Every structure is written in C-alpha cells, then in structure tokens.
Amino acid sequence: MSTYIAPVKDMLFNMNELAGLQEIAGLPGNEDVSADLVEAILDEAGKFASEVVDPLNKVGDKQGNKWDNGVVTTADGFKEAYASFCETGWNGMPASTEFGGQGLPVTVSTAVLEMWKSASISFSLCQMLTLGAVEAIAHHGSDALKATFLPNMVSGKWTGTMNLTEPQAGSDLAAIRSKADPRGDGTYAITGTKIFITWGEHDMAENIIHLVLARLPDAPPGVKGISLFIAPKFLVNADGSLGERNDLICASIEHKMGIHGSATAVMSFGDKGGAIGYLVGEPNRGLEYMFTMMNHARLNVGLEGVGVSERSYQHALAYARERVQGRIIGDKSGEKKPILHHPDVRRMLMDMKSRTEAGRALAYYVAGCMDRAHSHPDADVRAANQRRLELLTPVVKGWCTENAQGITWNGVQVHGGMGFIEETGAAQYMRDARIITIYEGTTAIQANDLIGRKTAKEGGQSMRQLLAEIAETGAALRASDDARLKAIADALGDGIAALDEATNWLIGNYDANPQAAAAGSVPFLKLTGIVVGAWLMARSAAIAVERLDAADGDFYKAKLATASYFVQHVVPEANSYRDAIVGGAESVLALEEALF
C-alpha cells in the first residue's frame, strides 16, 4: 500500500499562477494571508493527511460502520482521528472568524480540503456536510440560532447534516412529504423519513445538527412550499448544555458500493409525535436557502473528483515503479525493469496525471473567482467573477467527477490482475469515486443547469466572454518563439472552435427544441471542461517554459510535458463532443419507449 503525499508544489503553483493568490491575499479581510503562512498551512495539512487520515481509508473500507438499534459506531480510529482533527483546528479552518473559524480565503481552504478528500473521502465528508450546514445557518438563521449552534459546529464539537430527499422523491425535491406542524411555542413538530443522509448518525461528536426540508400545513405545492428547519439530535438548553434526546432516530444505514467509512443513514423523524425543529429564515423558502450553499458544495464534490484521482494516480505510480513484469519493448539490455517502462503503462499514468492536474487547475481557478466575487472592492469585478463562478461551478462538479471515473479505472488497469484484488487497494478508489457523479446533483443535473440558466437563457454571454479570454491566451502562445507553445495554441484553437460551434447550436435550439438540447447537455459539459482545462494547462505551459532553467526546473519540465499530453490526447475529444451535440440528438431520441 502506498502512502498519500500531498502534491504541495502543484497546489501552490495553481493557487499562485491560476487562482491569483497574491491578489486574493490583498483583498479586504485577507490582510494576514501571506505566502509563508499559506505554505506552512499546506505543509502541516499534508502531514496530517498522510499520517492521520490516510491510514483510516482502508480501515474504513474494510470495517464500515456498525448499526445497532439506532446507534452507529464508526470504524477503528475514526473517532480518535476526528478528535485530533478538531483539536488542531482543521475542522473550522474555512469558516468565518465570527463563529470561531479561521476565515481563510476559499482558494487556500480548497487546497487543504483536497488533501482530506485524497486521504479519505469517507472521513472528509463529515467536515464537508458540517460546513455546508454552517453556511446555510450563517446566511439565513436568526441571531439566536447562530449563537446556539454555530460555535460548536465550527469547532467540530457538533457536526451537521443536510436532510433533503426522501424515498419517493430522489432528485425531485418538489415531491418531498415531510411535515412540520407548529407546536404553539415557536417550534415545530417534524415528521417524515429522509434517505441518503451522509454522516446522519455516528459516535464522533456529542451532538448532530440536522438541517431538514419539510412542509408547513398551509404550504403551497411544489418547491415553493418547502421550508428549512434545524432539528438537533439532542435539544440544547438555554445555557448551551445538552438536553433531552429529540424525537429522531437513524432507522438504518445503507450497504454501499463504496465510501464504507461514511455512514449513509435513513433518518426517521417523529416516531413519538414529532421531532422538535426550529424554522430557519422565512417559511416556504427552504430550497432557496439550501441553494445558498450549492456553489461551495458543488465545488467541494468536484474537489473529491480531483482528490480521489490524485490518490489513485499516486497508488498506481507507486505500483508501476515496483512491479517487475515482462520484457520492455525495444529494450535489448536484458535487464528486468519495472512496468513503468512499458509504453502503455506510461500512457495510462500520463492520462491520469494530466486529467488530474487539469481538474485541479479548474477547481482552484474557480475558487479564486469565488474569493473575488465575495471580497473584491470593485463592484464590477465582483459581478464579473460571480458570473464566471456560476458558469463554471457545474463544470467543476460534473467534469472533475466524471474524469475520476476513468482515472480510477486506469488506476486498477495499471495494476493488471492485481488491481482486481481488494488487498492492493486500487479498487477502493474506483468504488469510492462512483458516487461523486451522483450526489449533490447528478452530472445531468449539472449539465442541464449549464446549458439552461448558465448559457442559453442569457444568450451565451458568459460563455462567449470566457471563449474570448481563452482565445487571447491562444493568440499569445501562437506569437511565441517556442514551437511547443505554438503546438499547444493550435490544439487549443481546435477546442475553442468546437465549443463555439456547440454554444451557437445550443442557443439556436434550446427554446425551439429543448429535448434535443438536453440530449447533448452532458457532452456540452464535458466539452466545456476539456476546453477550459486545456486553457489553464496552456497557461501553465507558458509559465513552465519561462522557468525550465530555474532551480526547480524538473517541476516545470513535468508541467510542460503534462500540458502537452493533455492538448494532444484529451483536447481531440472536443470535436467528438461537438458532433454529438450538434448532430446527435436525433439518434438519442429515436427509439419509442416500447423499443428499448
């Protein structure tokens, strides 16, 4: 088994060169963020990820969680690691200082969160769900609710969940049936069943704060009649101490394909009359409130794609360096060498490495947009970054998680038959990665958002602004004296042309033929990811060429090689996606239902 080593140098490169960390550090509220501080944070987080979190991954996968009459016990080591995680301040690092967090820029917390996700997706999910709940309460809860719940949630003493869907609803939250009846004292009695509740019950924290979507008695139908409530596992007394157990219980936990170390709970509310809940914000605005946190949540799930891809790559690379098998084609030395020398193994590893680095570049770039959208003093700059953030958030979530499917698949393939054996650990990354294209909105949900609200409904303005910026990079590289950069520029130009044509077709057909547009939505998302990823890799290559003679020139040599691979092997996929979008809808929709 390999040990996870955080790719700190590549993380810092992306933070500084693509996300614009120096500019972000100068924004209001970030005055204490220095280059030395950021590097120190990443170094310490990397150590914690390697030494404390990474060893949990295999244990959590093998043992899973144990359910006994509503009580869930985590795998060996999880409870102790979580206590250490909170004691050392990692849980609240991204949260506001107002509630005890460190208030660091999203760009910085993004890199640290990636480490937790690489080391163990299962472990990292607890913090992710807690911080999502913190964000929703901080934006929409009353001062009393904030004071009661947020300090302990930020510290990690209490954890948080999101109770959204139900057995009959799936992704269609308009179909939820959970009820919240007024109790006459300002609280509500919540009844209903929620499914797929990540970390809905466990033994790592003394209290679990559930955010629950439910309907008031007079609520209008559909999504306009959903309200948001807080229902803690244990009620909280006026002095902040824990009171009696609330009327809610973990009815069971799911048996899953992956992420075994994270309990996925079925939560039952109100078996004894109603769980006491507290309304967050105004009635019937619950879904709107939950979407406040969606940019962060979707960015974080996209980061899971990057993180598990990095871990699978490192694991496969370690095996390829050690495993000696077969004669190397063209090698007449007679020396037995590791499989890393086989051209096809190198192809798979280069594919894993390049797609992972492109995904990281995209995620960190979007994190930088989020920071500027939130804190930049110029309103026009804030607005421009908000538009870019909204355009690319579904791409981060959808493209990075879809990439992880192929990357982790290749991770198994590099191992050959040994990859199919659980003891090598390669298969776990593939199994764990399978859920990330599904939760927080499937790839198709992200894609429909991208083609609809983010592209067609605004006439493609944001997409065309992005394409113009990408074209400027291509023109600059084409004007270079370096043949390698010219080749990258030419490939980037092909990607730009494909995305431009697909965008024009989409805008022309979205209203007139919405079924045809939707049939190409996922290809459009993947096409966008490839072109934006190529743009960021091209920018990285230009920087690398300038620094090849630096003391750390090997890093830049590798960066240039990875960027070149991406534009030569991944960008050509852009034309096939364009063709599927522009001319493939008829075949997607051709069969009558009875013919399937």
Coordinates of C-alpha atoms in Angstrom, one line a residue:
M1 CA 0.0 0.0 0.0
S2 CA 1.3 3.5 -0.9
T3 CA 1.1 6.4 1.5
Y4 CA -0.6 9.6 0.3
I5 CA 1.8 12.6 -0.2
A6 CA 0.1 15.9 -0.7
P7 CA 1.2 17.5 -4.1
V8 CA 2.0 20.8 -2.3
K9 CA 4.2 22.2 -5.1
D10 CA 1.5 21.7 -7.7
M11 CA -1.2 23.1 -5.3
L12 CA 0.9 26.2 -4.7
F13 CA 1.5 26.6 -8.4
N14 CA -2.2 26.5 -9.2
M15 CA -3.1 28.8 -6.2
N16 CA -0.5 31.4 -7.2
E17 CA -0.4 31.3 -11.0
L18 CA -4.0 30.4 -11.9
A19 CA -6.2 31.3 -9.0
G20 CA -4.3 34.6 -8.3
L21 CA -3.5 34.1 -4.6
Q22 CA -1.4 37.2 -4.4
E23 CA -4.3 39.4 -5.5
I24 CA -6.7 37.5 -3.2
A25 CA -4.4 38.0 -0.3
G26 CA -4.7 41.7 -0.8
L27 CA -8.5 41.7 -0.6
P28 CA -10.3 43.1 2.4
G29 CA -10.3 40.6 5.3
N30 CA -7.2 38.7 3.9
E31 CA -4.5 41.0 5.2
D32 CA -2.9 38.3 7.3
V33 CA -2.7 35.8 4.4
S34 CA 1.0 35.7 3.3
A35 CA 2.8 33.3 1.0
D36 CA 4.8 31.9 4.0
L37 CA 1.6 31.3 6.0
V38 CA -0.1 29.5 3.1
E39 CA 2.9 27.3 2.5
A40 CA 3.1 26.5 6.2
I41 CA -0.6 25.6 6.3
L42 CA -0.3 23.3 3.3
D43 CA 2.8 21.6 4.8
E44 CA 1.1 20.9 8.1
A45 CA -2.2 19.8 6.5
G46 CA -0.2 17.5 4.2
K47 CA 1.4 15.8 7.2
F48 CA -1.9 15.4 9.0
A49 CA -3.5 13.9 5.8
S50 CA -0.6 11.5 5.3
E51 CA -0.1 10.4 9.0
V52 CA -3.6 10.5 10.4
V53 CA -6.3 10.5 7.7
D54 CA -4.7 8.3 5.0
P55 CA -4.4 5.2 7.3
L56 CA -8.1 5.4 8.0
N57 CA -9.1 4.9 4.4
K58 CA -8.5 1.1 4.2
V59 CA -9.8 0.5 7.7
G60 CA -13.0 2.4 7.0
D61 CA -13.5 0.5 3.7
K62 CA -13.0 -2.9 5.4
Q63 CA -14.9 -2.4 8.6
G64 CA -17.5 0.1 7.6
N65 CA -19.9 1.4 10.3
K66 CA -22.0 -0.8 12.6
W67 CA -25.7 0.0 13.3
D68 CA -27.4 -1.3 16.4
N69 CA -30.9 -0.2 17.3
G70 CA -30.3 3.4 16.0
V71 CA -26.7 3.7 17.3
V72 CA -23.9 3.9 14.7
T73 CA -20.3 3.0 15.6
T74 CA -17.5 4.2 13.3
A75 CA -14.6 2.1 12.2
D76 CA -11.5 1.8 14.3
G77 CA -9.5 5.0 14.6
F78 CA -12.1 7.4 13.1
K79 CA -13.3 8.8 16.5
E80 CA -9.7 9.4 17.7
A81 CA -8.7 10.9 14.3
Y82 CA -11.7 13.2 14.3
A83 CA -10.9 14.5 17.8
S84 CA -7.4 15.3 16.7
F85 CA -8.7 16.9 13.6
C86 CA -10.9 19.3 15.6
E87 CA -8.3 19.9 18.3
T88 CA -5.7 21.0 15.8
G89 CA -8.2 23.5 14.2
W90 CA -8.7 21.9 10.8
N91 CA -12.5 21.5 11.0
G92 CA -13.2 25.2 11.2
M93 CA -10.4 26.5 9.0
P94 CA -12.7 27.6 6.1
A95 CA -15.4 29.1 8.5
S96 CA -15.9 32.7 9.5
T97 CA -14.0 34.1 12.4
E98 CA -17.3 35.4 13.7
F99 CA -18.1 31.8 14.8
G100 CA -14.6 30.6 15.7
G101 CA -13.3 29.7 12.3
Q102 CA -10.1 31.0 10.7
G103 CA -11.8 32.8 7.8
L104 CA -9.1 31.9 5.3
P105 CA -9.8 32.5 1.6
V106 CA -11.6 29.8 -0.3
T107 CA -8.5 29.5 -2.5
V108 CA -6.5 28.4 0.5
S109 CA -9.1 26.1 2.1
T110 CA -9.7 24.5 -1.3
A111 CA -6.1 23.1 -1.3
V112 CA -6.4 21.8 2.2
L113 CA -9.8 20.2 1.6
E114 CA -8.4 18.4 -1.4
M115 CA -5.9 16.8 0.9
W116 CA -8.6 15.4 3.2
K117 CA -10.5 14.1 0.1
S118 CA -7.4 12.4 -1.3
A119 CA -6.6 10.8 2.0
S120 CA -10.1 9.6 2.7
I121 CA -13.3 10.7 1.1
S122 CA -15.3 9.0 3.8
F123 CA -13.6 10.9 6.6
S124 CA -13.7 14.2 4.8
L125 CA -17.5 14.1 4.2
C126 CA -18.2 14.7 7.8
Q127 CA -16.5 18.1 7.7
M128 CA -18.0 18.9 4.3
L129 CA -21.6 18.3 5.5
T130 CA -21.0 20.2 8.7
L131 CA -19.6 23.3 7.0
G132 CA -22.4 23.2 4.5
A133 CA -24.9 23.3 7.3
V134 CA -22.9 26.1 9.0
E135 CA -23.1 28.2 5.8
A136 CA -26.8 27.8 5.5
I137 CA -27.4 28.7 9.1
A138 CA -25.0 31.6 9.0
H139 CA -26.7 33.1 5.9
H140 CA -30.3 32.6 6.8
G141 CA -30.7 31.7 10.5
S142 CA -31.7 34.1 13.3
D143 CA -29.1 35.5 15.6
A144 CA -30.4 33.2 18.3
L145 CA -30.0 30.1 16.1
K146 CA -26.5 31.2 15.1
A147 CA -25.4 31.7 18.7
T148 CA -26.9 28.4 19.8
F149 CA -25.5 26.2 17.1
L150 CA -22.6 27.7 15.0
P151 CA -19.7 27.9 17.5
N152 CA -19.9 24.2 18.4
M153 CA -20.4 23.2 14.8
V154 CA -17.4 25.3 13.6
S155 CA -15.2 23.8 16.3
G156 CA -16.4 20.3 15.3
K157 CA -17.8 19.6 18.8
W158 CA -21.1 19.2 16.9
T159 CA -21.5 18.0 13.4
G160 CA -24.1 18.9 10.8
T161 CA -26.1 17.2 8.0
M162 CA -28.5 18.0 5.2
N163 CA -31.8 16.1 5.2
L164 CA -33.2 16.7 1.7
T165 CA -34.5 13.8 -0.2
E166 CA -37.0 11.0 0.6
P167 CA -37.7 7.5 -0.8
Q168 CA -40.3 8.7 -3.3
A169 CA -38.5 12.0 -4.3
G170 CA -35.0 11.2 -5.4
S171 CA -33.7 14.4 -7.1
D172 CA -37.2 15.8 -7.4
L173 CA -37.4 17.7 -4.2
A174 CA -40.9 19.0 -5.2
A175 CA -42.1 15.6 -4.2
I176 CA -41.0 15.6 -0.6
R177 CA -43.7 14.9 2.0
S178 CA -42.1 15.5 5.4
K179 CA -44.2 17.8 7.6
A180 CA -43.6 20.5 10.1
D181 CA -46.6 21.3 12.3
P182 CA -46.5 24.4 14.6
R183 CA -46.3 23.5 18.3
G184 CA -47.6 26.9 19.5
D185 CA -44.3 27.9 21.2
G186 CA -42.4 29.0 18.1
T187 CA -41.1 25.5 17.4
Y188 CA -42.3 22.8 15.0
A189 CA -43.1 19.1 15.2
I190 CA -41.3 17.4 12.3
T191 CA -42.4 14.1 10.9
G192 CA -41.2 12.1 8.0
T193 CA -38.4 9.9 6.6
K194 CA -35.2 11.1 4.9
I195 CA -32.8 8.9 3.0
F196 CA -29.1 9.1 1.9
I197 CA -28.1 11.3 4.9
T198 CA -24.4 11.4 4.9
W199 CA -23.0 11.1 8.5
G200 CA -26.6 11.2 9.7
E201 CA -25.6 9.2 12.8
H202 CA -22.2 8.4 14.3
D203 CA -20.2 8.4 17.6
M204 CA -17.6 11.0 16.8
A205 CA -19.4 14.1 18.1
E206 CA -21.7 14.8 21.1
N207 CA -24.5 16.3 19.0
I208 CA -25.6 16.2 15.4
I209 CA -27.4 19.2 13.9
H210 CA -29.8 18.2 11.2
L211 CA -31.0 20.6 8.5
V212 CA -34.3 19.3 7.4
L213 CA -36.6 20.3 4.4
A214 CA -40.3 19.9 5.3
R215 CA -43.7 21.4 4.5
L216 CA -45.8 23.6 6.8
P217 CA -49.6 22.8 6.9
D218 CA -50.5 25.7 4.7
A219 CA -47.6 25.4 2.3
P220 CA -48.2 25.7 -1.5
P221 CA -47.4 22.6 -3.6
G222 CA -44.1 22.0 -5.2
V223 CA -40.7 23.5 -4.5
K224 CA -42.4 26.8 -3.4
G225 CA -43.8 25.1 -0.4
I226 CA -40.6 23.8 1.2
S227 CA -39.2 25.3 4.4
L228 CA -35.9 24.7 6.2
F229 CA -35.6 23.6 9.8
I230 CA -33.0 22.7 12.4
A231 CA -33.6 19.5 14.3
P232 CA -30.7 18.6 16.7
K233 CA -30.1 15.1 17.8
F234 CA -30.1 16.4 21.4
L235 CA -32.0 19.5 22.3
V236 CA -29.9 22.4 23.6
N237 CA -30.7 24.1 26.9
A238 CA -30.7 27.8 27.4
D239 CA -27.2 27.7 29.0
G240 CA -25.8 25.8 26.0
S241 CA -25.7 22.4 27.6
L242 CA -27.3 19.3 26.0
G243 CA -30.9 18.5 27.0
E244 CA -33.1 15.5 26.2
R245 CA -32.9 13.4 23.1
N246 CA -35.0 14.7 20.2
D247 CA -37.6 12.5 18.5
L248 CA -35.5 11.4 15.7
I249 CA -33.5 8.2 15.0
C250 CA -31.3 6.5 12.5
A251 CA -33.6 3.8 11.2
S252 CA -30.8 2.0 9.3
I253 CA -27.6 2.6 7.3
E254 CA -27.1 1.8 3.7
H255 CA -24.9 -1.0 2.3
K256 CA -23.0 0.7 -0.4
M257 CA -20.6 0.1 -3.3
G258 CA -18.0 2.5 -1.8
I259 CA -17.3 5.2 0.9
H260 CA -17.9 2.5 3.5
G261 CA -16.2 4.5 6.2
S262 CA -19.0 7.1 6.0
A263 CA -22.4 6.2 7.4
T264 CA -25.2 6.9 4.9
A265 CA -28.3 7.0 7.1
V266 CA -32.1 6.6 6.8
M267 CA -33.4 9.1 9.3
S268 CA -36.8 8.8 10.8
F269 CA -38.4 12.0 12.4
G270 CA -41.3 12.0 14.7
D271 CA -41.9 8.3 15.6
K272 CA -43.2 9.5 19.0
G273 CA -45.1 12.5 17.9
G274 CA -42.7 14.9 16.2
A275 CA -39.1 16.0 16.4
I276 CA -38.7 19.5 17.7
G277 CA -37.5 21.8 14.9
Y278 CA -36.6 25.4 14.6
L279 CA -37.5 27.4 11.4
V280 CA -34.6 28.8 9.5
G281 CA -35.4 32.1 8.0
E282 CA -38.9 32.6 6.4
P283 CA -41.5 30.0 5.6
N284 CA -41.5 28.3 2.2
R285 CA -38.0 29.5 1.2
G286 CA -36.2 26.4 2.3
L287 CA -35.0 25.2 -1.1
E288 CA -33.8 28.7 -1.9
Y289 CA -31.8 28.7 1.4
M290 CA -30.2 25.4 0.6
F291 CA -29.0 26.7 -2.7
T292 CA -27.1 29.4 -0.9
M293 CA -24.5 26.7 -0.1
M294 CA -24.6 24.9 -3.5
N295 CA -21.6 26.7 -5.1
H296 CA -19.5 25.6 -2.2
A297 CA -21.0 22.1 -2.1
R298 CA -20.6 21.5 -5.8
L299 CA -17.0 22.9 -5.7
N300 CA -16.2 20.6 -2.8
V301 CA -17.6 17.5 -4.6
G302 CA -15.7 18.4 -7.7
L303 CA -12.7 18.5 -5.4
E304 CA -13.5 15.0 -4.4
G305 CA -13.0 14.1 -8.0
V306 CA -9.6 15.7 -8.0
G307 CA -8.7 14.3 -4.7
V308 CA -9.5 10.6 -5.4
S309 CA -7.9 10.9 -8.8
E310 CA -4.7 12.2 -7.3
R311 CA -4.7 9.3 -4.8
S312 CA -5.4 6.7 -7.4
Y313 CA -2.6 8.1 -9.6
Q314 CA -0.1 8.1 -6.7
H315 CA -1.1 4.5 -5.8
A316 CA -0.8 3.3 -9.4
L317 CA 2.5 5.1 -9.9
A318 CA 4.0 3.5 -6.7
Y319 CA 3.0 0.1 -8.0
A320 CA 4.4 0.7 -11.5
R321 CA 7.7 1.8 -10.0
E322 CA 8.0 -1.5 -8.1
R323 CA 6.3 -4.2 -10.2
V324 CA 8.7 -6.0 -12.5
Q325 CA 6.9 -7.9 -15.2
G326 CA 7.6 -8.7 -18.9
R327 CA 10.2 -7.6 -21.4
I328 CA 10.3 -4.0 -22.3
I329 CA 9.6 -3.4 -26.0
G330 CA 12.8 -2.3 -27.7
D331 CA 15.0 -2.8 -24.7
K332 CA 17.9 -5.1 -25.6
S333 CA 19.7 -4.8 -22.2
G334 CA 18.2 -7.9 -20.9
E335 CA 17.7 -6.2 -17.6
K336 CA 14.4 -6.7 -15.8
K337 CA 12.7 -3.4 -15.2
P338 CA 9.5 -2.2 -13.5
I339 CA 6.4 -1.9 -15.6
L340 CA 6.7 1.9 -15.5
H341 CA 9.0 1.3 -18.6
H342 CA 6.2 -0.2 -20.6
P343 CA 4.8 2.5 -23.1
D344 CA 1.1 1.7 -22.4
V345 CA 1.6 1.9 -18.6
R346 CA 3.2 5.3 -19.2
R347 CA 0.3 6.3 -21.4
M348 CA -2.2 5.4 -18.6
L349 CA -0.2 7.2 -16.0
M350 CA 0.2 10.3 -18.2
D351 CA -3.5 10.3 -18.8
M352 CA -4.2 10.0 -15.1
K353 CA -1.7 12.7 -14.2
S354 CA -2.8 15.2 -16.9
R355 CA -6.5 14.9 -16.3
T356 CA -6.0 15.3 -12.6
E357 CA -3.8 18.4 -13.0
A358 CA -6.4 19.9 -15.3
G359 CA -9.1 19.3 -12.8
R360 CA -7.1 20.8 -10.0
A361 CA -6.4 23.8 -12.2
L362 CA -10.1 24.3 -12.9
A363 CA -11.2 23.8 -9.3
Y364 CA -8.5 26.3 -7.9
Y365 CA -9.3 28.8 -10.6
V366 CA -13.0 28.7 -9.7
A367 CA -12.1 29.0 -6.0
G368 CA -10.2 32.2 -6.9
C369 CA -13.3 33.5 -8.7
M370 CA -15.3 32.8 -5.6
D371 CA -13.0 34.8 -3.4
R372 CA -13.0 37.8 -5.8
A373 CA -16.8 37.6 -6.1
H374 CA -17.1 37.8 -2.4
S375 CA -14.4 40.3 -1.3
H376 CA -13.2 42.5 -4.2
P377 CA -13.8 46.2 -3.5
D378 CA -14.8 46.9 -7.2
A379 CA -18.4 46.0 -7.8
D380 CA -17.8 45.3 -11.5
V381 CA -15.0 42.9 -10.7
R382 CA -17.2 41.2 -8.1
A383 CA -20.0 40.8 -10.7
A384 CA -17.7 39.5 -13.4
N385 CA -16.3 36.9 -11.1
Q386 CA -19.7 35.9 -9.9
R387 CA -20.8 35.3 -13.5
R388 CA -17.7 33.2 -14.1
L389 CA -18.2 31.3 -10.9
E390 CA -21.8 30.5 -11.7
L391 CA -20.9 29.4 -15.3
L392 CA -18.1 27.0 -14.2
T393 CA -19.3 25.6 -10.9
P394 CA -21.4 22.9 -12.6
V395 CA -18.3 22.1 -14.8
V396 CA -16.1 21.7 -11.7
K397 CA -18.7 19.4 -10.2
G398 CA -19.6 17.4 -13.3
W399 CA -16.4 17.3 -15.3
C400 CA -14.0 16.6 -12.4
T401 CA -16.1 13.8 -11.0
E402 CA -16.7 12.2 -14.4
N403 CA -12.9 12.3 -15.1
A404 CA -12.4 10.5 -11.8
Q405 CA -14.3 7.5 -13.2
G406 CA -11.8 7.0 -15.9
I407 CA -8.8 7.9 -13.8
T408 CA -9.6 5.4 -11.1
W409 CA -10.5 2.8 -13.7
N410 CA -7.0 3.3 -15.1
G411 CA -5.6 3.0 -11.6
V412 CA -6.9 -0.5 -11.5
Q413 CA -5.7 -1.3 -15.0
V414 CA -2.1 -0.2 -14.2
H415 CA -2.1 -2.9 -11.5
G416 CA -3.3 -5.5 -14.0
G417 CA -4.9 -8.5 -12.4
M418 CA -3.7 -7.4 -9.0
G419 CA -5.9 -4.3 -9.3
F420 CA -8.9 -6.6 -9.2
I421 CA -7.8 -7.9 -5.8
E422 CA -9.0 -5.8 -3.0
E423 CA -5.8 -6.2 -0.9
T424 CA -3.9 -4.0 -3.3
G425 CA -6.3 -1.1 -2.5
A426 CA -6.6 0.1 -6.2
A427 CA -10.3 -0.9 -6.5
Q428 CA -11.3 1.1 -3.5
Y429 CA -10.6 4.4 -5.2
M430 CA -12.8 3.3 -8.2
R431 CA -15.6 2.2 -5.9
D432 CA -15.4 5.3 -3.7
A433 CA -15.4 7.6 -6.8
R434 CA -18.6 6.1 -8.3
I435 CA -20.9 8.1 -6.0
I436 CA -19.4 11.5 -6.7
T437 CA -21.0 11.9 -10.1
I438 CA -24.4 11.3 -8.4
Y439 CA -24.7 13.2 -5.1
E440 CA -25.1 17.0 -4.9
G441 CA -26.8 16.7 -8.2
T442 CA -26.0 14.2 -10.9
T443 CA -23.9 15.0 -13.9
A444 CA -27.1 15.5 -16.0
I445 CA -28.4 18.0 -13.4
Q446 CA -25.2 19.9 -13.6
A447 CA -25.3 19.8 -17.4
N448 CA -28.9 21.0 -17.6
D449 CA -28.0 23.9 -15.3
L450 CA -25.0 24.7 -17.6
I451 CA -26.9 24.7 -20.9
G452 CA -30.0 26.4 -19.4
R453 CA -29.6 29.0 -16.8
K454 CA -25.8 29.5 -17.4
T455 CA -25.7 29.6 -21.2
A456 CA -28.9 29.6 -23.3
K457 CA -31.1 31.8 -21.0
E458 CA -28.5 34.6 -21.0
G459 CA -27.8 34.3 -24.8
G460 CA -24.4 32.7 -24.2
Q461 CA -22.9 36.0 -23.0
S462 CA -20.8 34.5 -20.2
M463 CA -19.6 31.6 -22.3
R464 CA -18.6 33.9 -25.1
Q465 CA -16.7 36.1 -22.8
L466 CA -14.8 33.1 -21.5
L467 CA -14.1 31.9 -25.0
A468 CA -12.7 35.3 -25.9
E469 CA -10.4 35.2 -23.0
I470 CA -9.3 31.7 -23.9
A471 CA -8.6 32.9 -27.5
E472 CA -6.4 35.7 -26.2
T473 CA -4.2 33.1 -24.4
G474 CA -4.1 31.1 -27.6
A475 CA -3.0 34.1 -29.6
A476 CA -0.3 34.9 -27.1
L477 CA 1.1 31.4 -27.3
R478 CA 0.9 31.4 -31.1
A479 CA 3.1 34.5 -31.1
S480 CA 5.7 32.8 -29.0
D481 CA 9.0 31.7 -30.5
D482 CA 8.6 28.3 -28.7
A483 CA 7.4 25.5 -31.0
R484 CA 5.9 23.6 -28.1
L485 CA 3.7 26.5 -27.1
K486 CA 2.7 27.1 -30.8
A487 CA 1.6 23.4 -30.9
I488 CA -0.4 23.9 -27.7
A489 CA -2.0 27.0 -29.2
D490 CA -3.1 25.2 -32.3
A491 CA -4.7 22.4 -30.3
L492 CA -6.4 25.0 -28.0
G493 CA -7.7 26.7 -31.1
D494 CA -9.4 23.5 -32.2
G495 CA -11.1 23.2 -28.8
I496 CA -12.3 26.8 -28.9
A497 CA -13.8 26.3 -32.3
A498 CA -15.6 23.1 -31.2
L499 CA -17.1 24.8 -28.1
D500 CA -18.0 27.9 -30.0
E501 CA -19.9 25.9 -32.6
A502 CA -21.7 23.9 -29.9
T503 CA -22.6 27.0 -28.0
N504 CA -24.1 28.6 -31.1
W505 CA -26.1 25.5 -31.9
L506 CA -27.3 25.3 -28.3
I507 CA -28.5 28.9 -28.2
G508 CA -30.3 28.4 -31.5
N509 CA -32.1 25.3 -30.5
Y510 CA -32.7 25.5 -26.7
D511 CA -36.1 27.1 -26.9
A512 CA -37.3 25.6 -30.1
N513 CA -36.2 22.0 -29.4
P514 CA -35.5 21.6 -25.7
Q515 CA -35.4 17.8 -25.9
A516 CA -32.6 17.9 -28.5
A517 CA -30.7 20.5 -26.4
A518 CA -31.0 18.3 -23.3
A519 CA -29.8 15.2 -25.2
G520 CA -26.5 16.9 -25.7
S521 CA -26.2 18.5 -22.2
V522 CA -23.7 16.1 -20.7
P523 CA -21.5 16.2 -23.8
F524 CA -21.6 20.0 -23.7
L525 CA -20.5 20.0 -20.0
K526 CA -17.6 17.6 -20.9
L527 CA -16.7 19.7 -23.9
T528 CA -16.6 22.8 -21.7
G529 CA -14.4 21.1 -19.1
I530 CA -11.9 20.0 -21.8
V531 CA -11.6 23.4 -23.3
V532 CA -11.3 25.3 -20.0
G533 CA -9.0 22.6 -18.7
A534 CA -6.8 23.0 -21.9
W535 CA -6.8 26.8 -21.4
L536 CA -5.5 26.5 -17.9
M537 CA -3.0 23.9 -18.9
A538 CA -1.8 26.1 -21.7
R539 CA -1.3 29.0 -19.3
S540 CA 0.6 26.6 -17.1
A541 CA 2.8 25.5 -20.0
A542 CA 3.7 29.1 -20.9
I543 CA 4.8 29.7 -17.3
A544 CA 6.8 26.4 -17.3
V545 CA 8.7 27.4 -20.5
E546 CA 9.9 30.5 -18.8
R547 CA 11.1 28.6 -15.7
L548 CA 12.8 25.5 -17.2
D549 CA 16.2 26.7 -16.1
A550 CA 15.1 27.5 -12.5
A551 CA 16.4 25.6 -9.5
D552 CA 13.2 23.6 -9.5
G553 CA 13.2 23.1 -13.3
D554 CA 12.2 19.5 -13.1
F555 CA 8.8 20.5 -11.8
Y556 CA 8.3 22.8 -14.8
K557 CA 9.6 20.2 -17.2
A558 CA 6.9 17.8 -15.9
K559 CA 4.3 20.5 -16.1
L560 CA 5.1 21.3 -19.7
A561 CA 5.0 17.6 -20.6
T562 CA 1.7 17.1 -18.8
A563 CA 0.1 20.1 -20.6
S564 CA 1.4 18.8 -24.0
Y565 CA -0.1 15.4 -23.3
F566 CA -3.4 17.0 -22.4
V567 CA -3.8 19.0 -25.6
Q568 CA -2.5 16.1 -27.8
H569 CA -4.6 13.3 -26.3
V570 CA -7.6 14.9 -24.5
V571 CA -8.4 18.0 -26.5
P572 CA -9.2 15.9 -29.7
E573 CA -12.2 14.6 -27.8
A574 CA -13.7 18.1 -28.1
N575 CA -14.7 17.5 -31.7
S576 CA -16.5 14.3 -31.0
Y577 CA -18.5 16.0 -28.2
R578 CA -19.3 18.9 -30.6
D579 CA -20.5 16.4 -33.2
A580 CA -22.7 14.6 -30.6
I581 CA -24.2 17.9 -29.5
V582 CA -24.8 19.4 -33.0
G583 CA -25.9 16.3 -34.8
G584 CA -26.5 13.5 -32.3
A585 CA -29.8 14.4 -30.7
E586 CA -32.0 12.6 -33.2
S587 CA -30.4 9.2 -32.5
V588 CA -30.6 9.8 -28.8
L589 CA -34.3 10.3 -29.0
A590 CA -35.0 7.9 -31.9
L591 CA -36.5 4.9 -30.1
E592 CA -40.1 4.7 -29.0
E593 CA -40.4 3.6 -25.4
A594 CA -41.6 0.1 -26.4
L595 CA -38.4 -0.5 -28.4
F596 CA -36.0 -0.1 -25.6

